[in-house]
Structure formats: structure tokens, C-alpha cells
Amino acid sequence: MELGYNALLVLTGAGLLGFTGGATGTFLVLRKRALLSDAISHATLPGVALAFMAMVALGGEGRNLFGLMLGAALSAGIGLAVVQWLTGRTRLAEDAAIGAVLSVFFGAGVVLLTVIQTMTAGRQAGLEAFLLGSTAGMLRSEAEIIAAGGALCLLAVAGLRRLLVLAAFDPGYAESIGMNPRRIDAALMMLVLAVVVVGLKIVGLVLIVALLIIPPVAARFWTDRAGVMAVIAGLTGAAAGAGGALISALVPGVPTGPVIVLLAAGAFVLSMIFSPKRGVLAALARRRRWRAEVME
Amino acid sequence: MLMRTEPEDVSASPFAVRGLTVGYGGDPVVQGVDLTVPDGAMLAIIGPNGAGKSTLLKASLGLVPRMAGTATVFGQPVARQRARIAYVPQRASVDWDFPARAIDVVMMGLYRDLGLLRPVRARHLDRARDCLARVGMEDFASRQIGQLSGGQQQRVFLARALAQDAEVYLLDEPFAGVDAATEAAIIAVLKLLRDQGRTVVCVHHDLSTVRDYFTHVFLMNRTAVAQGPVAEAFTQETLQRAYGGRLAFAAG
């Protein structure tokens, strides 16, 4: 089997994105706001559709990845702002606000996709790839955008790591030493939004949440340190991302997103069973030892 | 009538509050409070449940928004004096299942020095270990914080504040739900700080230990009731005013 330069580039991009997703997701999970990423990702769909329409209206093909990502980022940003507004200004709890935004934005996006299918202009084929992700027929420029975007996000996470840990563990203390937890939260949300937008094409908006959440919860089984957890989550995400891209490239017709998610979920199940401290087997062994001691 | 034996000069006070009013949408929970902590004092903030003691601290530090009033450290707004104060939040305010070891939490006290990117060096770790030793926790440095007892967790929080090497220590209920050994360890550390000329302010619950532990008291029940040296301000009469009829002979 021989991988061309393009395929290698796609693998690198998927791996980088996976690492960034796992590392970013670690802080999101520790901040106990994992579900917010679901609202962000689903809120990208109307933006993708509208960006496509806008580009077609301007005489383009409508499939420029950068343009679609821009639209995705804008509508995800609006979705995020609506969640914050609903939570802050009404009596709605955050989970209810997330549910409302997620379904409304996703519904609007699906309606827009249906409209696009009736359009004659533009090449709408392939737009559905943003739902479940695809690496088939990916352009070199697209893979480069994804790799560069993933790397940039990773740099930002590395630079902010101390603030992110502090704000997740003890926001009151963070404020007392002169950090601004609200601004740190906003930075974290921007990072999550960036990961979602960069990963849209590969993982798809329905499943990218899994790349942010599953690797961190798998990593939590292996360490008691936030920094180490972020690295393990990153490695898990990278392996799942690259592995998913590879399998999807080798087996025609298989979307990338679900494969990535299944690989990450496999890592989670193995961690849950075999973790030396928190795993199922370790708990069974502890119980057996305890019972033996009591029976004596 | 408010007892005032302390100087009114805010600029000389390591921690002073003027006209502080805080409300969470409804009636103010803290109303028009003036507090002047004398330099080198060890002061207890006392009052009944719901008197706004913790809120007073949090609002002074900017953790909850205030409707009116100022909080100063040596005459300057708190926001410009962060390096001179160390805050110990209530133990129950964080999730102790967080992936961190005792030493990691203490290292957070050095984040102001470390900034975003400066690497952690051996001398930083030494300083963190030294702070753990001061609260008798040197053997637990690598323990996950969730596996520590409540008293040990409280001592780790104190060690984090010590790592800041501040001049003013503000503690929110440091003795709540801790074992006797921890209480003794914490009060020894706090008295040592006071002997070094630092100022210590504690939100405190246990009226029976006020005379042994503190030099000054501040009694409040939404508004300020009395403040001054323990001998003058911690009396049957002031307690009666702060707690109403609920408390008969605590000041003994």
C-alpha cells in the first residue's frame, strides 16, 4: 500500500485536529461545559449552507472550504451567543438553552440544505459531507487548511494551559489573583469553536463533539494530573483522527466521522476496563481483596 | 451605635471596606458595611448564618458584583493590589475530584509569578513543597486531592495561599468541618504569619475560640454591628445585637 502526498497530508491534518480536539476538550470537560460544544457544532450548519448560497450567488462554485468555514464560524458564534444570552438573561438553565439552540439551528440548517438541493447553480454535491465528515477526494489546499488550523489551535491551548486549569478548578481563586475567569471561559469557547470549524470537513458536525469529549474522559482513567490528562487525550484523539482518516480513505464510501468516533470510543472502553486505579477490573480486584479480609 | 477604636485612615489599613452593599437581585445581603482592619491584626468576621460574612469577602475581592462601596488594600483598590493579598476560598467551593495532586494545587499560588509560559523550575517546586511542609502536609505532595481528608484539603488550600507570600490573608471559614489536628495546624500557621507582621482576616463560625485565636473581631448581620479589639468589641451586648435573642451566653 502506498500513500501519496495528499493522503499523508490528510492523515497529518486529521491527527493534528484529533490531538487539538482532545487537549481542548480536556479543559472543556474539566470546566463541566462539555455539552456546550454540541450546541456550537450543530449551530454551524446554517452558516455552512448560507455561505454556500452566498458563494454561488457571487458566481462561484460554492465549495470553497475557507468560505464554508467562515460561514460555519459565524453561525456557531451566533448560536453560542444565544446560549449565553438565554442562560444569563432568562430563567432557562444552560442545558435547556443548549437543547433549544442546537435543535433550532440544526433544523434551520437542514431546511437550507433542502433548498440548496433544488438549486441548479453551484455544485452542491458533497455538502452533506459536512454532516458526517469525509476525506474522500479532499483537495490538497483543504488538507493544508485543516492541518494549519489544528496546529494553530494547539499552540493557543498550550499557551493558555495554566489559565484554563485554574479557571476550571477554582474560578474564585483565579479571580482573586487577578485572572479574569469570564475572559478565560470566553477564550475556551473560541478554541472549541475553532476546533469544531476546522474539523467540520473531516469529522462532520454531528460527531465532532465526540472528538472533544471521549478522549478526555478516556484519559481521565490514566492520570490524576490535568496537564498529563490533556496530553493523553490529545494522543488518543490524534490516533483516532489519523486512524479514522486512513480507514475512510482505504474503504470507499465509509464516512470519516463515525470511524473516528468508534476508534475513540474503543479507547474509552479499554481505559474503563483496564485503568489501574479507576478501572472496572481494578475495582473488582479491590472488592475481592476486601471481601477476603472481612471473611478472615 | 458603632464602636470605633480603630483609626479611620484607610490608607494605613491592610484591608478596608467602605459603604459596601451587595445584593443578588433581591434585598441586599450586605448593606453599607464599613470595615477597617488594623495592620498586623488577626481579625475574625463573625455573625449568624446568612449575615453576609462570606459575601463581604467575595464582593471585596470582586468575585461577586457589588452595588456600591469600595474595598482597599493599603489605600489602593483591591484590583491593583492583587500581589499583596492571598485568598483562601471555602473548601466546598471546588470539585475535589479534579485531576490534580496536592503539589499541583499549591503551585497555583505561584501562577502570578510564573505567568503563562515561564517554565516551572526546581526552586518553584521547592517553594511549593516548603509551603506544604509548613502546614504539615509534606508527605502528601503527590496524593490526588480527592483522596485527602477534609482537613487535609483545607491545609492544601492554606499552603497555596502561603505560596503567594502575601501581606494580607483573607480566609473564608478555614475551620469549617476540619479535624482538631488540622485546626491546631492552621491556627499555628496563622499566628506565625501575624508574628511576622502579616494581617489575617478569617470568616469564623465558632464563637468559643474567638478569644483564643483572634486579636480583633468584626461583628455583622447584613450591616456592621461592632468592631475592635476582642476585649472591647466581643461582648455579651454586641453579640446580642448581632445574633438577636438566638444566642444567650456565648461570650461567657
GROMACS .gro file of N, CA and C in nm, chain A residues 185-245:
model
  183
  185ASP      N    1  -1.301   3.177   3.016
  185ASP     CA    2  -1.411   3.098   2.961
  185ASP      C    3  -1.437   3.134   2.815
  186ALA      N    4  -1.437   3.263   2.787
  186ALA     CA    5  -1.462   3.307   2.650
  186ALA      C    6  -1.353   3.255   2.556
  187ALA      N    7  -1.229   3.258   2.603
  187ALA     CA    8  -1.118   3.207   2.522
  187ALA      C    9  -1.137   3.058   2.495
  188LEU      N   10  -1.180   2.985   2.600
  188LEU     CA   11  -1.202   2.841   2.583
  188LEU      C   12  -1.311   2.816   2.480
  189MET      N   13  -1.419   2.895   2.487
  189MET     CA   14  -1.528   2.879   2.390
  189MET      C   15  -1.480   2.907   2.248
  190MET      N   16  -1.396   3.010   2.233
  190MET     CA   17  -1.341   3.042   2.100
  190MET      C   18  -1.256   2.925   2.049
  191LEU      N   19  -1.179   2.864   2.140
  191LEU     CA   20  -1.097   2.750   2.100
  191LEU      C   21  -1.184   2.633   2.054
  192VAL      N   22  -1.289   2.605   2.132
  192VAL     CA   23  -1.379   2.495   2.096
  192VAL      C   24  -1.442   2.525   1.960
  193LEU      N   25  -1.485   2.648   1.942
  193LEU     CA   26  -1.547   2.687   1.815
  193LEU      C   27  -1.448   2.666   1.700
  194ALA      N   28  -1.323   2.705   1.724
  194ALA     CA   29  -1.222   2.689   1.619
  194ALA      C   30  -1.200   2.542   1.585
  195VAL      N   31  -1.191   2.458   1.689
  195VAL     CA   32  -1.171   2.315   1.664
  195VAL      C   33  -1.288   2.258   1.584
  196VAL      N   34  -1.410   2.297   1.623
  196VAL     CA   35  -1.529   2.247   1.554
  196VAL      C   36  -1.525   2.287   1.407
  197VAL      N   37  -1.496   2.414   1.382
  197VAL     CA   38  -1.497   2.464   1.244
  197VAL      C   39  -1.388   2.398   1.161
  198VAL      N   40  -1.268   2.385   1.220
  198VAL     CA   41  -1.158   2.323   1.146
  198VAL      C   42  -1.190   2.175   1.118
  199GLY      N   43  -1.258   2.111   1.214
  199GLY     CA   44  -1.283   1.969   1.200
  199GLY      C   45  -1.407   1.932   1.121
  200LEU      N   46  -1.488   2.033   1.085
  200LEU     CA   47  -1.616   2.006   1.016
  200LEU      C   48  -1.601   1.910   0.899
  201LYS      N   49  -1.507   1.941   0.813
  201LYS     CA   50  -1.494   1.866   0.688
  201LYS      C   51  -1.454   1.720   0.714
  202ILE      N   52  -1.366   1.699   0.813
  202ILE     CA   53  -1.316   1.564   0.836
  202ILE      C   54  -1.411   1.481   0.921
  203VAL      N   55  -1.454   1.538   1.036
  203VAL     CA   56  -1.533   1.460   1.131
  203VAL      C   57  -1.683   1.480   1.110
  204GLY      N   58  -1.721   1.596   1.062
  204GLY     CA   59  -1.862   1.624   1.044
  204GLY      C   60  -1.921   1.685   1.169
  205LEU      N   61  -2.023   1.769   1.152
  205LEU     CA   62  -2.072   1.846   1.266
  205LEU      C   63  -2.153   1.763   1.363
  206VAL      N   64  -2.208   1.651   1.319
  206VAL     CA   65  -2.289   1.570   1.409
  206VAL      C   66  -2.201   1.502   1.514
  207LEU      N   67  -2.080   1.466   1.474
  207LEU     CA   68  -1.999   1.381   1.561
  207LEU      C   69  -1.875   1.447   1.619
  208ILE      N   70  -1.848   1.572   1.580
  208ILE     CA   71  -1.722   1.631   1.626
  208ILE      C   72  -1.718   1.647   1.777
  209VAL      N   73  -1.836   1.656   1.839
  209VAL     CA   74  -1.842   1.663   1.985
  209VAL      C   75  -1.769   1.545   2.047
  210ALA      N   76  -1.783   1.428   1.983
  210ALA     CA   77  -1.720   1.308   2.038
  210ALA      C   78  -1.569   1.324   2.044
  211LEU      N   79  -1.513   1.395   1.948
  211LEU     CA   80  -1.368   1.414   1.946
  211LEU      C   81  -1.324   1.507   2.058
  212LEU      N   82  -1.416   1.592   2.105
  212LEU     CA   83  -1.384   1.682   2.215
  212LEU      C   84  -1.407   1.617   2.351
  213ILE      N   85  -1.497   1.519   2.358
  213ILE     CA   86  -1.538   1.467   2.489
  213ILE      C   87  -1.481   1.328   2.518
  214ILE      N   88  -1.485   1.237   2.419
  214ILE     CA   89  -1.446   1.099   2.450
  214ILE      C   90  -1.298   1.087   2.488
  215PRO      N   91  -1.204   1.147   2.411
  215PRO     CA   92  -1.064   1.133   2.451
  215PRO      C   93  -1.035   1.183   2.593
  216PRO      N   94  -1.087   1.299   2.637
  216PRO     CA   95  -1.061   1.340   2.775
  216PRO      C   96  -1.116   1.243   2.879
  217VAL      N   97  -1.238   1.193   2.860
  217VAL     CA   98  -1.291   1.103   2.963
  217VAL      C   99  -1.214   0.971   2.963
  218ALA      N  100  -1.164   0.929   2.846
  218ALA     CA  101  -1.078   0.810   2.843
  218ALA      C  102  -0.948   0.841   2.917
  219ALA      N  103  -0.891   0.959   2.893
  219ALA     CA  104  -0.762   0.995   2.953
  219ALA      C  105  -0.772   1.006   3.105
  220ARG      N  106  -0.887   1.049   3.155
  220ARG     CA  107  -0.904   1.067   3.300
  220ARG      C  108  -0.877   0.938   3.377
  221PHE      N  109  -0.896   0.823   3.308
  221PHE     CA  110  -0.874   0.694   3.374
  221PHE      C  111  -0.727   0.668   3.405
  222TRP      N  112  -0.637   0.740   3.337
  222TRP     CA  113  -0.495   0.705   3.346
  222TRP      C  114  -0.413   0.802   3.427
  223THR      N  115  -0.467   0.913   3.469
  223THR     CA  116  -0.384   1.013   3.537
  223THR      C  117  -0.465   1.095   3.636
  224ASP      N  118  -0.393   1.153   3.733
  224ASP     CA  119  -0.453   1.245   3.829
  224ASP      C  120  -0.398   1.385   3.811
  225ARG      N  121  -0.351   1.416   3.692
  225ARG     CA  122  -0.297   1.550   3.667
  225ARG      C  123  -0.360   1.606   3.540
  226ALA      N  124  -0.407   1.730   3.550
  226ALA     CA  125  -0.479   1.789   3.437
  226ALA      C  126  -0.391   1.800   3.312
  227GLY      N  127  -0.264   1.840   3.331
  227GLY     CA  128  -0.175   1.857   3.217
  227GLY      C  129  -0.149   1.725   3.146
  228VAL      N  130  -0.123   1.621   3.225
  228VAL     CA  131  -0.099   1.489   3.167
  228VAL      C  132  -0.226   1.440   3.098
  229MET      N  133  -0.340   1.468   3.160
  229MET     CA  134  -0.468   1.428   3.101
  229MET      C  135  -0.486   1.491   2.963
  230ALA      N  136  -0.448   1.617   2.949
  230ALA     CA  137  -0.462   1.685   2.820
  230ALA      C  138  -0.374   1.618   2.714
  231VAL      N  139  -0.252   1.577   2.753
  231VAL     CA  140  -0.161   1.514   2.658
  231VAL      C  141  -0.214   1.375   2.618
  232ILE      N  142  -0.258   1.297   2.717
  232ILE     CA  143  -0.311   1.163   2.684
  232ILE      C  144  -0.435   1.176   2.596
  233ALA      N  145  -0.522   1.270   2.631
  233ALA     CA  146  -0.642   1.292   2.549
  233ALA      C  147  -0.602   1.333   2.408
  234GLY      N  148  -0.498   1.417   2.399
  234GLY     CA  149  -0.450   1.459   2.268
  234GLY      C  150  -0.401   1.340   2.185
  235LEU      N  151  -0.320   1.255   2.248
  235LEU     CA  152  -0.267   1.138   2.177
  235LEU      C  153  -0.381   1.045   2.134
  236THR      N  154  -0.478   1.025   2.224
  236THR     CA  155  -0.593   0.941   2.189
  236THR      C  156  -0.668   1.000   2.071
  237GLY      N  157  -0.693   1.129   2.077
  237GLY     CA  158  -0.764   1.197   1.968
  237GLY      C  159  -0.685   1.190   1.837
  238ALA      N  160  -0.553   1.206   1.848
  238ALA     CA  161  -0.470   1.201   1.727
  238ALA      C  162  -0.476   1.063   1.663
  239ALA      N  163  -0.466   0.959   1.748
  239ALA     CA  164  -0.471   0.822   1.694
  239ALA      C  165  -0.607   0.796   1.630
  240ALA      N  166  -0.714   0.839   1.697
  240ALA     CA  167  -0.847   0.818   1.642
  240ALA      C  168  -0.865   0.896   1.512
  241GLY      N  169  -0.818   1.021   1.510
  241GLY     CA  170  -0.832   1.106   1.391
  241GLY      C  171  -0.758   1.049   1.272
  242ALA      N  172  -0.630   1.017   1.293
  242ALA     CA  173  -0.549   0.965   1.182
  242ALA      C  174  -0.601   0.828   1.140
  243GLY      N  175  -0.633   0.743   1.239
  243GLY     CA  176  -0.683   0.609   1.207
  243GLY      C  177  -0.813   0.617   1.128
  244GLY      N  178  -0.904   0.707   1.170
  244GLY     CA  179  -1.031   0.721   1.101
  244GLY      C  180  -1.013   0.769   0.958
  245ALA      N  181  -0.921   0.866   0.941
  245ALA     CA  182  -0.896   0.918   0.807
  245ALA      C  183  -0.839   0.809   0.718
   0.00000   0.00000   0.00000
